[in-house]
Amino acid sequence: MDGGAESYDAAYAAWRRDPEAYWAAAARGIDWEREPARILAPELGAYGRWFPDGRLSLCHNALDRHVAAGRGGQAAIIHDSPMTGTCTTLTYAALLARVERVAGALAALGVGAGDRVVVYMPMVPEAAVAMLACARLGAVHSVVFGGFAAPELAARIADAKPRVVVAASCGLEPGRVVAYKPMLDAAIELSPHKPDACLILQRPQAVAELVPGRDHDFLAAEAAAAPHPCVTVAATDPLYILYTSGTTGKPKGIVRDTGGHAVALHHSMSMVYGLSPGEVMFTASDVGWVVGHSYIVYAPLLAGCTSVLFEGKPVGTPDAGTFWRVCADHRARVLFTAPTAMRAIKKEDPRGELPARYDLSNLAALFLAGERCDPDTAVWAERLLGKPVIDHWWQTETGWTITGNFRGLGLFPSRPGSGGKPAPGYHVAALDEAGQPVAPGQIGTLAIRLPLPPSCLPTLWQADDRFRAAYLEAFPGWYNTSDAGMVDAEGYVWVMSRTDDIINVAGHRLSTGAMEEVLASHPDVAECAVVGVKDMLKGQAPLGLVVLKSGVARPESEIVRELVALVRERIGPVAAFREARVVERLPKTRSGKILRATIRAIADGDRYNVPPTIDDPAILTELGETLGPAGR
Ligand code: COA
Ligand code: AMP
């Protein structure tokens, strides 16, 4: 596209000149019951609130208005499931009809505006139906990823205090059926808060037993319910809570407000992804993650596009050509996935022969996010497809991209390894420890100037103090992303690593602190550390180091097996915790702080400086012998 640089520069400059005018214009893409007279109220909330006097229904904007405008016959969601060998299309009219009734069913169970509903479902259309039904009622959903185990689900139920849980009887993983219902029952048992009712979608692969009086069959309840109209809410009312890993075992409840989210996501569809109403977006993620919330469910529907909801894996269902088959079958214009999926495809199809079997002429670009994309993978994917590959940097907290390249503004040249330039709405800088921007090309903590743009979290669920402490206190006037990186002289942002104890495993964000809590609970463990080490496929993988209590004489291999099983049972298979080592001692500072970054460098075989505060440097040599790449 010609003139891309000017277009991006012009759009970014327009936002910098008058942010409120920029977002007021974007807000015109949304139907409001009461149009916001104010765009930003800087005096409200922790850093300001967007569209404070606006009222709207997100569900109306995602469904009803499109049907009213004649889009009822267009596909809204295509559920393509190699796991079940089925492909089902829901038109806008059909999706609306289902959402109206499921909203009616939830209302009949007592759900009203502001009530929470936990959704624990795999990649089935009913997950999107349940989310939209909550939005229709002004209720607040909290979707929990299916790869989490019962205690993680329990923690979310305990914090969100849902009136109702909507779940499926099972999820389908290659080679195994994951029974959700026993995990849900265990989670409800564990949680001090109990939901009044559960709506269970029975899947034929594992029909669940329903608890009389509490559990209801999803489809039967839907069929029996009266259609429910849209309930409007304040723009600042929460649409959903999505829990994400923090540095401790207690997940953070990211709050998404309704109005800002609608405006930013609708705007992003044309600006970031260059998509017009009627075009098809295939986001290969999961509804349990933020990318799934935003680009499988809300944004494509807000924009009148078609969304492909894919139940399968990039490889093995049945092969590494499955994404290309889906793109061709449904004429996807944009594919959005995680770099790890591309690495998995590259491993199976190293010569890149599979795309040629499919007609990819309609595919305009591949977008990647969720973890740092190594330049090799970006370059490989671009050669493979002969289409632009766009890495863009995101967080659950923001709900849409912080940096990227913008199809709607004309693409500027990409730089593999960089996440692109800031989206209009974000002023990004790399800061030093004193909160001062560092020179271009120097590494610092990446921070976003306040106020954050629409759709970014206004706070954490019922935890304003934790929100301030976690994000706003380190650098007054800035939001701390906890990512380290740099901004180069031309304004490209390079995201290199986290500054906290979060690791990124196959695009999944996980807390090493949470894993350490699990390891520490084992009766034979005196102390432990978990670090993320390099993994060719998944980017990072967790590695546990444990020091055993004195006198423990059991075989180490047995203890390690138990530790691996314990993490799977308490956090879930998604943690992919498969490796633990028993060591004599852990490297620490003189004040007793475990030197995790040094452990990671040793395990990765990277060069490292001996920290000046280390208690006993000899331990690093010992660790190198057990952990160095040769040792692993
Ligand atoms: N429900 C239940 N279990 C799940 C699950 C779910 N929704 N998702 C993953 N798991 C399980 C897997 O079955 C696996 O279990 P196992 O230990 O018994 O094999 C474990 O969690 C680890 O899963 P995963 O990290 O997906 O690894 P994998 O080896 O099965 O697959 C990839 C590797 C690269 C194909 C896969 O990680 C992938 O598709 N990644 C893309 C992730 C993504 O889209 N992230 C969203 C960011 S945008
Ligand atoms: P999540 O909240 O699960 O989306 O994870 C957010 C984190 O993933 C970010 O803070 C980064 O550490 C990492 N991340 C996401 N996208 C990118 C990207 N494009 N480049 C580098 N890191 C990324």
XYZ file of C-alpha atoms and ligand atoms in Angstrom:
703
model
C 0.000 0.000 0.000
C 1.336 3.413 -0.892
C 1.876 6.224 1.495
C 1.526 3.980 4.538
C 4.061 5.826 6.605
C 2.269 9.154 6.089
C -1.081 7.620 6.945
C 0.172 6.048 10.152
C 2.093 9.172 11.060
C -0.934 11.333 10.293
C -3.285 9.169 12.365
C -0.855 9.018 15.270
C -0.262 12.770 15.115
C -4.013 13.430 15.007
C -4.469 11.396 18.161
C -1.537 13.125 19.912
C -2.932 16.543 18.981
C -6.417 15.900 20.369
C -7.002 12.501 21.979
C -10.590 13.311 22.961
C -11.521 14.342 19.421
C -9.891 11.141 18.152
C -11.941 8.919 20.477
C -15.108 10.972 20.005
C -14.858 10.199 16.287
C -14.277 6.499 16.997
C -17.282 6.478 19.343
C -19.529 7.335 16.400
C -19.056 3.747 15.178
C -21.161 2.559 18.111
C -24.929 2.810 18.713
C -25.571 4.497 22.059
C -28.798 4.637 23.993
C -27.383 7.864 25.395
C -24.458 9.344 23.506
C -21.589 10.330 25.751
C -21.422 14.084 26.201
C -18.039 13.682 27.867
C -15.290 11.643 26.259
C -12.790 11.396 29.123
C -13.388 12.223 32.763
C -9.845 12.597 34.129
C -11.090 13.045 37.700
C -12.745 9.614 37.858
C -11.130 6.286 38.677
C -7.425 5.688 39.059
C -6.426 7.549 35.899
C -9.698 8.730 34.298
C -12.765 7.030 32.803
C -13.912 6.967 29.190
C -17.385 7.997 28.011
C -18.602 8.409 31.625
C -22.155 9.513 30.795
C -22.741 7.206 27.819
C -25.209 4.307 27.946
C -25.278 1.366 25.579
C -25.782 -2.342 25.117
C -22.776 -4.189 23.785
C -24.983 -7.058 22.659
C -27.154 -4.700 20.616
C -24.010 -3.383 18.931
C -22.710 -6.883 18.224
C -25.960 -8.453 17.032
C -29.283 -6.629 16.948
C -28.137 -3.624 14.974
C -26.642 -5.798 12.243
C -29.799 -7.850 11.903
C -31.845 -4.639 11.795
C -29.544 -3.339 9.067
C -30.152 -6.425 6.894
C -27.132 -8.500 7.830
C -29.238 -11.287 9.426
C -28.445 -13.836 6.720
C -24.682 -13.326 6.914
C -22.528 -15.795 8.846
C -21.635 -14.386 12.252
C -19.807 -17.403 13.675
C -18.469 -20.426 11.824
C -17.636 -23.217 14.233
C -15.038 -25.346 12.448
C -14.142 -28.342 14.572
C -11.691 -30.936 13.328
C -12.026 -32.397 16.834
C -15.597 -33.483 16.081
C -15.429 -33.451 12.287
C -18.195 -30.855 12.088
C -18.577 -27.355 10.714
C -21.589 -25.289 11.721
C -22.541 -21.774 10.694
C -24.609 -19.412 12.804
C -25.932 -16.438 10.877
C -26.387 -13.126 12.660
C -30.131 -13.852 12.866
C -29.559 -17.357 14.244
C -26.946 -16.179 16.726
C -29.233 -13.395 17.908
C -32.111 -15.867 18.373
C -29.898 -18.128 20.513
C -28.475 -15.253 22.549
C -31.955 -13.856 23.241
C -33.102 -17.195 24.652
C -29.960 -17.962 26.628
C -30.253 -14.467 28.130
C -33.837 -15.414 28.990
C -32.633 -18.665 30.573
C -30.039 -16.831 32.664
C -32.604 -14.232 33.714
C -34.931 -17.056 34.773
C -32.107 -18.259 37.055
C -31.995 -14.826 38.650
C -29.153 -13.230 36.686
C -29.540 -9.481 36.311
C -27.400 -6.464 35.467
C -24.144 -6.444 37.432
C -24.387 -10.109 38.481
C -21.417 -12.288 37.589
C -21.551 -15.453 35.504
C -18.541 -17.760 35.216
C -18.206 -19.474 31.828
C -16.080 -22.649 31.723
C -16.333 -23.907 28.179
C -14.203 -25.165 25.317
C -14.270 -23.794 21.775
C -17.967 -24.322 21.084
C -20.379 -21.650 19.799
C -22.260 -21.819 23.090
C -19.272 -20.149 24.762
C -19.796 -17.062 22.594
C -23.563 -17.357 23.033
C -23.155 -17.375 26.825
C -20.819 -14.350 26.765
C -23.175 -12.362 24.551
C -26.188 -13.427 26.636
C -24.472 -11.965 29.704
C -23.774 -8.766 27.774
C -27.436 -8.688 26.769
C -28.457 -8.691 30.436
C -25.766 -6.268 31.564
C -24.328 -9.173 33.578
C -20.564 -9.565 33.934
C -19.015 -12.735 32.550
C -15.773 -14.307 33.603
C -14.547 -16.970 31.219
C -12.125 -19.547 32.613
C -9.797 -21.344 30.191
C -10.509 -25.072 29.953
C -6.875 -26.056 30.529
C -7.047 -24.846 34.148
C -7.611 -27.364 36.926
C -10.273 -27.267 39.654
C -8.337 -25.145 42.214
C -7.731 -22.397 39.623
C -11.418 -22.463 38.667
C -12.289 -22.368 42.372
C -10.096 -19.291 42.922
C -11.982 -17.484 40.136
C -15.386 -18.555 41.442
C -14.390 -17.408 44.928
C -13.277 -13.987 43.677
C -15.975 -13.254 41.094
C -18.827 -14.719 43.195
C -21.000 -15.730 40.233
C -24.723 -16.275 40.573
C -24.556 -18.872 37.798
C -21.806 -20.972 36.178
C -22.227 -21.920 32.524
C -20.113 -24.934 31.575
C -19.813 -27.710 29.046
C -19.692 -31.349 30.050
C -16.310 -31.738 28.361
C -13.581 -30.339 26.158
C -11.741 -32.278 23.489
C -7.971 -32.476 23.365
C -6.159 -34.629 20.830
C -6.400 -38.204 22.066
C -8.436 -37.430 25.166
C -11.764 -36.149 26.357
C -11.370 -33.630 29.176
C -14.347 -34.043 31.499
C -15.152 -30.521 32.732
C -18.034 -31.400 35.012
C -16.017 -33.237 37.707
C -13.630 -30.264 37.739
C -16.532 -27.858 38.082
C -18.030 -29.910 40.929
C -14.655 -30.010 42.689
C -14.171 -26.282 42.204
C -17.586 -25.458 43.668
C -16.739 -27.709 46.609
C -13.446 -25.865 47.132
C -14.835 -22.357 46.751
C -16.343 -20.602 49.779
C -18.786 -18.952 47.375
C -21.338 -21.279 45.770
C -23.283 -20.354 42.627
C -27.072 -20.663 42.795
C -27.194 -22.665 39.585
C -25.176 -24.206 36.762
C -26.158 -24.446 33.099
C -24.456 -27.470 31.549
C -24.024 -27.975 27.834
C -24.099 -31.734 27.355
C -21.661 -32.880 24.698
C -22.053 -36.458 23.444
C -18.366 -37.270 24.070
C -18.928 -37.178 27.875
C -22.439 -36.640 29.127
C -22.305 -35.333 32.686
C -24.463 -36.202 35.634
C -26.470 -33.168 36.729
C -26.836 -32.228 40.389
C -30.610 -32.051 41.045
C -31.832 -28.599 41.968
C -28.544 -26.902 41.010
C -27.675 -28.034 37.493
C -29.775 -27.422 34.391
C -29.360 -28.645 30.860
C -28.181 -25.727 28.715
C -30.064 -26.643 25.539
C -33.289 -27.510 27.375
C -33.156 -24.235 29.320
C -32.480 -22.326 26.100
C -35.416 -23.992 24.339
C -37.776 -23.278 27.244
C -36.747 -19.650 27.772
C -38.465 -16.517 26.559
C -36.289 -14.244 24.406
C -34.834 -11.434 26.504
C -34.384 -7.879 25.205
C -31.150 -5.901 25.584
C -30.536 -4.187 28.911
C -28.441 -1.042 28.536
C -25.672 -0.206 30.987
C -23.393 2.724 31.708
C -20.315 2.831 29.490
C -18.229 2.507 32.649
C -20.061 -0.618 33.856
C -18.024 -3.807 33.601
C -18.610 -6.109 30.644
C -16.366 -8.840 31.910
C -13.645 -9.905 34.312
C -10.802 -11.968 32.888
C -8.363 -13.434 35.362
C -4.731 -13.425 34.374
C -1.536 -14.493 36.069
C 0.029 -12.064 38.445
C 3.279 -12.497 40.286
C 1.638 -14.366 43.157
C -0.609 -17.402 43.106
C -3.666 -15.135 43.292
C -4.749 -14.247 39.749
C -5.589 -10.671 38.849
C -9.187 -9.958 37.829
C -8.795 -7.659 34.834
C -11.937 -5.530 34.501
C -13.146 -4.503 31.058
C -15.597 -1.648 30.841
C -18.413 -1.716 28.300
C -18.248 1.576 26.409
C -14.491 1.948 26.008
C -14.228 -1.663 24.933
C -16.945 -1.322 22.297
C -15.381 1.827 20.868
C -11.758 0.640 20.785
C -12.534 -2.827 19.455
C -14.856 -1.600 16.742
C -12.265 0.972 15.703
C -9.431 -1.594 15.757
C -11.141 -3.829 13.199
C -10.665 -1.293 10.436
C -7.571 0.502 11.706
C -5.433 -2.434 12.856
C -6.763 -5.363 10.838
C -8.082 -3.460 7.813
C -11.323 -5.453 7.864
C -14.673 -4.283 6.508
C -18.151 -5.544 7.393
C -18.824 -8.909 5.748
C -15.154 -10.009 5.751
C -13.922 -13.076 7.612
C -11.491 -13.130 10.538
C -9.942 -16.383 11.739
C -8.448 -15.965 15.194
C -6.866 -19.238 16.241
C -6.786 -18.709 19.990
C -9.210 -19.726 22.716
C -12.204 -17.919 24.178
C -10.530 -18.362 27.563
C -7.796 -15.859 26.655
C -8.038 -12.154 25.951
C -7.298 -12.610 22.250
C -10.300 -14.925 22.078
C -12.543 -12.490 23.950
C -11.563 -9.625 21.691
C -11.045 -11.163 18.245
C -13.056 -14.376 18.233
C -16.124 -12.865 19.878
C -16.490 -9.132 20.367
C -14.585 -7.199 17.713
C -15.598 -9.211 14.610
C -19.236 -9.028 15.675
C -19.114 -5.333 16.568
C -17.797 -4.729 13.055
C -20.349 -6.943 11.241
C -17.658 -9.422 10.187
C -17.675 -13.225 10.281
C -15.610 -14.945 12.963
C -14.208 -18.462 12.669
C -14.291 -20.311 15.989
C -11.842 -23.171 15.533
C -11.801 -26.220 17.803
C -8.490 -27.861 17.049
C -4.728 -27.401 17.144
C -2.317 -25.980 14.579
C -0.797 -29.440 14.115
C -2.154 -32.952 14.440
C -5.806 -32.080 13.752
C -5.217 -33.655 11.300
C -1.983 -32.043 10.101
C 0.040 -28.830 9.860
C -2.096 -27.642 6.940
C -5.243 -27.283 9.026
C -4.999 -23.468 9.434
C -4.551 -23.106 5.667
C -7.536 -25.382 5.046
C -9.697 -23.277 7.384
C -8.528 -20.026 5.753
C -9.356 -21.408 2.298
C -12.701 -23.005 3.208
C -14.049 -19.880 4.868
C -12.248 -17.297 2.732
C -10.561 -15.729 5.745
C -9.085 -12.307 5.081
C -7.013 -12.194 8.248
C -5.507 -15.002 10.314
C -4.465 -14.159 13.859
C -2.542 -16.632 16.004
C 0.444 -17.025 18.325
C 4.054 -17.407 17.100
C 4.208 -20.774 18.865
C 1.565 -22.096 16.464
C 3.747 -21.010 13.535
C 6.754 -22.723 15.109
C 4.701 -25.915 15.523
C 3.643 -25.735 11.852
C 7.233 -25.055 10.753
C 8.429 -28.095 12.668
C 5.891 -30.382 10.953
C 6.124 -28.818 7.507
C 9.671 -27.450 7.362
C 9.661 -27.085 3.593
C 6.356 -25.202 3.706
C 4.595 -27.497 1.236
C 1.126 -27.533 2.752
C -0.131 -23.974 2.015
C 0.148 -24.666 -1.734
C -2.645 -27.231 -1.425
C -5.159 -24.523 -0.541
C -6.504 -21.409 -2.192
C -5.188 -18.649 0.045
C -5.845 -15.868 -2.439
C -8.309 -14.213 -0.089
C -5.889 -14.112 2.844
C -4.412 -10.628 3.160
C -2.238 -10.867 6.285
C -1.143 -12.960 9.233
C -1.172 -11.280 12.641
C 0.840 -12.704 15.531
C 0.703 -11.944 19.258
C 0.797 -13.449 22.707
C 4.557 -13.791 23.070
C 7.696 -12.398 21.507
C 7.991 -13.535 17.900
C 11.548 -14.554 17.072
C 12.701 -12.989 13.783
C 13.302 -16.438 12.188
C 9.671 -17.400 12.608
C 8.405 -14.043 11.321
C 10.623 -14.230 8.229
C 9.765 -17.907 7.620
C 6.017 -17.219 7.805
C 6.287 -14.246 5.457
C 8.181 -16.324 2.863
C 5.780 -19.227 3.288
C 2.659 -17.187 2.665
C 3.953 -14.342 0.550
C 1.745 -12.054 2.670
C 2.524 -9.472 5.338
C 3.186 -10.983 8.752
C 2.396 -8.512 11.504
C 3.670 -8.946 15.028
C 1.675 -6.887 17.499
C 2.136 -6.499 21.227
C -0.719 -7.005 23.621
C -1.670 -7.677 27.179
C -4.814 -9.026 28.798
C -4.878 -5.677 30.570
C -5.242 -3.648 27.366
C -7.739 -5.812 25.431
C -6.308 -4.671 22.104
C -2.937 -4.035 20.623
C -0.478 -1.568 22.138
C 1.867 -1.598 19.143
C 1.572 -3.068 15.685
C 1.352 -2.317 12.024
C -1.918 -1.010 10.745
C -3.578 -2.417 7.634
C -6.220 0.270 7.716
C -3.618 3.019 7.623
C -1.379 1.380 5.022
C 1.469 -0.797 6.251
C 4.884 0.656 6.994
C 7.927 -1.631 6.499
C 8.095 -4.257 9.229
C 11.199 -5.065 11.264
C 11.246 -8.738 12.284
C 11.638 -9.010 16.045
C 9.879 -5.714 16.671
C 6.227 -5.423 17.670
C 5.795 -2.387 15.394
C 4.869 1.146 16.383
C 2.372 2.353 18.995
C -1.277 2.329 18.008
C -2.925 5.763 18.102
C -4.046 5.944 21.723
C -0.773 4.753 23.235
C 2.267 6.824 24.138
C 4.926 4.176 24.827
C 8.374 4.776 26.322
C 11.184 2.705 27.788
C 11.899 4.068 31.277
C 14.868 3.800 33.594
C 14.494 2.967 37.279
C 13.853 6.623 38.097
C 10.982 6.750 35.606
C 12.855 8.783 33.008
C 12.702 7.791 29.315
C 15.985 6.206 28.232
C 17.721 7.082 24.959
C 16.392 5.494 21.753
C 17.648 1.940 21.383
C 18.350 1.546 25.118
C 16.549 -1.133 27.126
C 14.181 -0.024 29.857
C 10.827 -0.926 31.348
C 8.137 -0.341 28.753
C 5.479 1.996 30.083
C 2.376 3.692 28.700
C 1.631 7.322 29.506
C -1.644 7.804 31.386
C -4.487 7.913 30.624
C -4.633 4.496 29.041
C -6.835 4.460 25.934
C -10.382 3.040 25.845
C -10.724 -0.716 26.492
C -7.735 -0.851 28.849
C -8.466 -1.956 32.379
C -9.812 0.784 34.657
C -8.987 -1.366 37.699
C -8.792 -4.916 39.063
C -11.996 -6.566 40.217
C -12.713 -5.236 43.706
C -9.005 -4.527 44.191
C -8.319 -0.849 43.440
C -5.290 -0.780 45.737
C -3.743 -3.821 44.105
C -4.342 -2.179 40.720
C -2.488 0.961 41.775
C 0.336 -0.976 43.408
C 0.804 -3.374 40.504
C 0.619 -0.925 37.623
C 0.705 2.749 38.575
C 3.023 3.220 41.537
C 6.403 2.331 39.994
C 6.350 5.285 37.576
C 3.952 8.111 38.526
C 1.989 9.223 35.462
C 2.703 5.977 33.626
C 1.243 2.466 33.414
C 3.969 -0.131 34.008
C 3.615 -2.957 31.458
C 6.170 -5.156 33.287
C 7.700 -5.847 29.893
C 11.282 -4.836 29.210
C 12.284 -3.538 25.819
C 13.271 -0.523 23.803
C 11.951 2.073 21.419
C 14.336 2.638 18.518
C 15.121 5.928 16.781
C 12.351 5.389 14.197
C 9.753 4.637 16.861
C 9.616 0.834 16.514
C 9.042 -0.909 19.848
C 11.010 -4.056 20.698
C 9.558 -6.164 23.503
C 12.231 -8.446 24.896
C 11.185 -10.035 28.194
C 9.122 -9.642 31.338
C 10.478 -7.741 34.314
C 8.469 -9.867 36.753
C 7.933 -13.557 37.445
C 5.505 -14.134 34.586
C 6.525 -16.610 31.915
C 5.015 -17.193 28.521
C 4.561 -20.844 27.579
C 3.109 -21.478 24.108
C 1.457 -18.049 24.199
C -0.062 -18.830 27.608
C 0.749 -16.410 30.393
C 1.703 -18.214 33.590
C 2.979 -17.249 37.009
C 6.129 -18.921 38.276
C 5.071 -17.702 41.728
C 1.917 -19.811 41.505
C 3.978 -22.874 40.529
C 6.391 -22.228 43.385
C 3.470 -22.166 45.813
C 2.464 -25.622 44.567
C 5.995 -27.060 44.799
C 6.476 -25.588 48.268
C 3.359 -27.411 49.465
C 4.992 -30.814 48.833
C 5.949 -32.320 52.207
C 9.531 -33.123 51.128
C 10.351 -29.684 49.711
C 12.263 -27.199 51.858
C 12.494 -24.441 49.268
C 12.121 -24.019 45.564
C 12.324 -21.735 42.551
C 10.597 -21.908 39.188
C 12.046 -20.106 36.169
C 11.099 -19.964 32.499
C 13.812 -21.462 30.311
C 14.092 -21.244 26.530
C 12.004 -23.742 24.589
C 12.302 -24.102 20.818
C 8.576 -24.707 20.320
C 6.806 -22.994 23.191
C 9.112 -19.996 23.594
C 9.539 -20.721 27.281
C 8.997 -23.753 29.499
C 8.899 -23.838 33.299
C 11.801 -25.463 35.125
C 11.542 -26.148 38.845
C 14.493 -26.344 41.222
C 13.823 -27.837 44.618
C 15.872 -28.232 47.752
C 14.666 -31.173 49.811
C 14.166 -31.127 53.564
C 17.075 -32.694 55.400
C 16.606 -36.386 56.043
C 14.430 -37.026 52.987
C 15.732 -40.306 51.640
C 13.195 -41.133 48.912
C 14.391 -41.423 45.306
C 14.576 -38.031 43.639
C 12.836 -39.303 40.502
C 9.801 -40.265 42.564
C 9.609 -36.821 44.163
C 9.990 -35.119 40.781
C 7.135 -37.230 39.366
C 4.948 -36.174 42.277
C 5.834 -32.505 41.775
C 4.937 -32.656 38.083
C 1.626 -34.336 38.926
C 0.911 -31.801 41.687
C 1.279 -28.782 39.359
C -0.964 -30.468 36.786
C -3.575 -31.192 39.457
C -3.499 -27.746 41.107
C -2.880 -25.403 38.154
C -3.657 -27.569 35.143
C -2.064 -29.198 32.116
C -1.699 -25.789 30.480
C 1.171 -24.990 32.866
C 3.162 -27.599 30.883
C 5.288 -28.170 33.982
C 7.329 -31.219 33.082
C 10.812 -30.666 34.485
C 12.082 -30.326 38.044
C 15.580 -30.771 39.455
C 16.666 -31.517 42.978
C 19.581 -29.263 43.979
C 21.621 -28.864 47.144
C 20.889 -25.149 47.517
C 19.594 -22.140 45.595
C 21.631 -19.052 44.712
C 20.533 -16.132 46.878
C 21.452 -12.591 47.698
C 22.827 -11.845 51.151
C 19.339 -10.682 52.119
C 17.912 -14.054 51.099
C 16.317 -13.216 47.734
C 16.501 -16.073 45.226
C 18.444 -15.031 42.104
C 15.950 -16.286 39.517
C 17.333 -14.306 36.590
C 20.764 -15.825 37.190
C 19.307 -19.336 37.424
C 17.517 -18.741 34.124
C 20.691 -17.511 32.421
C 22.615 -20.548 33.648
C 19.897 -22.961 32.490
C 19.763 -21.281 29.075
C 23.554 -21.343 28.755
C 23.620 -17.536 28.452
C 26.444 -15.331 29.684
C 25.714 -13.744 33.038
C 27.377 -11.438 35.502
C 27.892 -12.716 39.010
C 25.494 -10.528 41.016
C 27.494 -8.382 43.455
C 24.972 -9.097 46.200
C 25.291 -12.889 45.927
C 25.762 -14.729 49.179
C 28.060 -17.473 47.882
C 29.306 -17.291 44.262
C 30.546 -20.909 44.311
C 26.980 -22.098 44.044
C 26.746 -20.756 40.479
C 29.428 -23.166 39.282
C 27.624 -26.023 41.008
C 24.362 -25.050 39.322
C 26.067 -24.727 35.936
C 27.157 -28.340 36.241
C 23.655 -29.616 36.934
C 21.688 -27.206 34.780
C 23.746 -25.978 31.849
C 22.345 -26.966 28.421
C 24.643 -30.000 28.466
C 23.119 -30.958 31.780
C 19.547 -30.543 30.552
N -8.408 -27.850 27.900
C -7.770 -28.864 28.508
N -6.458 -29.095 28.360
C -5.761 -28.281 27.562
C -6.357 -27.192 26.902
C -7.739 -27.000 27.095
N -8.383 -26.000 26.522
N -5.413 -26.557 26.183
C -4.264 -27.212 26.376
N -4.473 -28.262 27.205
C -3.502 -29.260 27.636
C -2.950 -30.022 26.459
O -3.779 -31.115 26.120
C -1.610 -30.469 26.991
O -1.849 -31.575 27.823
P -0.823 -32.793 27.941
O 0.192 -32.326 28.926
O -1.677 -33.896 28.462
O -0.270 -33.046 26.582
C -1.174 -29.326 27.895
O -2.384 -28.622 28.214
C -0.216 -28.358 27.252
O -0.894 -27.825 26.120
P -0.234 -26.907 25.009
O 0.589 -25.852 25.654
O -1.300 -26.460 24.097
O 0.827 -27.832 24.306
P 0.669 -28.925 23.205
O 1.981 -29.628 23.232
O -0.581 -29.708 23.367
O 0.561 -28.086 21.835
C 0.975 -26.119 20.468
C 1.583 -27.211 21.385
C 2.085 -25.174 20.048
C 0.368 -26.795 19.261
C -0.088 -25.372 21.265
O 0.495 -24.888 22.429
C -0.766 -24.219 20.575
O -1.658 -24.362 19.774
N -0.411 -22.998 20.976
C -1.062 -21.781 20.553
C -1.586 -21.186 21.808
C -2.478 -20.002 21.606
O -3.228 -19.911 20.679
N -2.388 -19.097 22.574
C -3.221 -17.958 22.620
C -2.410 -16.721 22.486
S -3.025 -15.686 21.233
P -1.360 -11.925 27.891
O -1.818 -11.026 28.961
O -1.614 -13.352 28.135
O -1.839 -11.471 26.537
O 0.228 -11.801 27.872
C 0.798 -10.542 27.743
C 2.291 -10.660 27.686
O 2.664 -11.473 26.572
C 2.943 -9.337 27.439
O 3.117 -8.597 28.628
C 4.257 -9.757 26.806
O 5.164 -10.179 27.781
C 3.838 -10.939 25.971
N 3.518 -10.547 24.601
C 2.303 -10.488 24.026
N 2.396 -10.138 22.737
C 3.706 -9.939 22.478
C 4.464 -9.548 21.318
N 3.869 -9.318 20.153
N 5.799 -9.415 21.450
C 6.416 -9.658 22.628
N 5.764 -10.054 23.745
C 4.422 -10.190 23.674
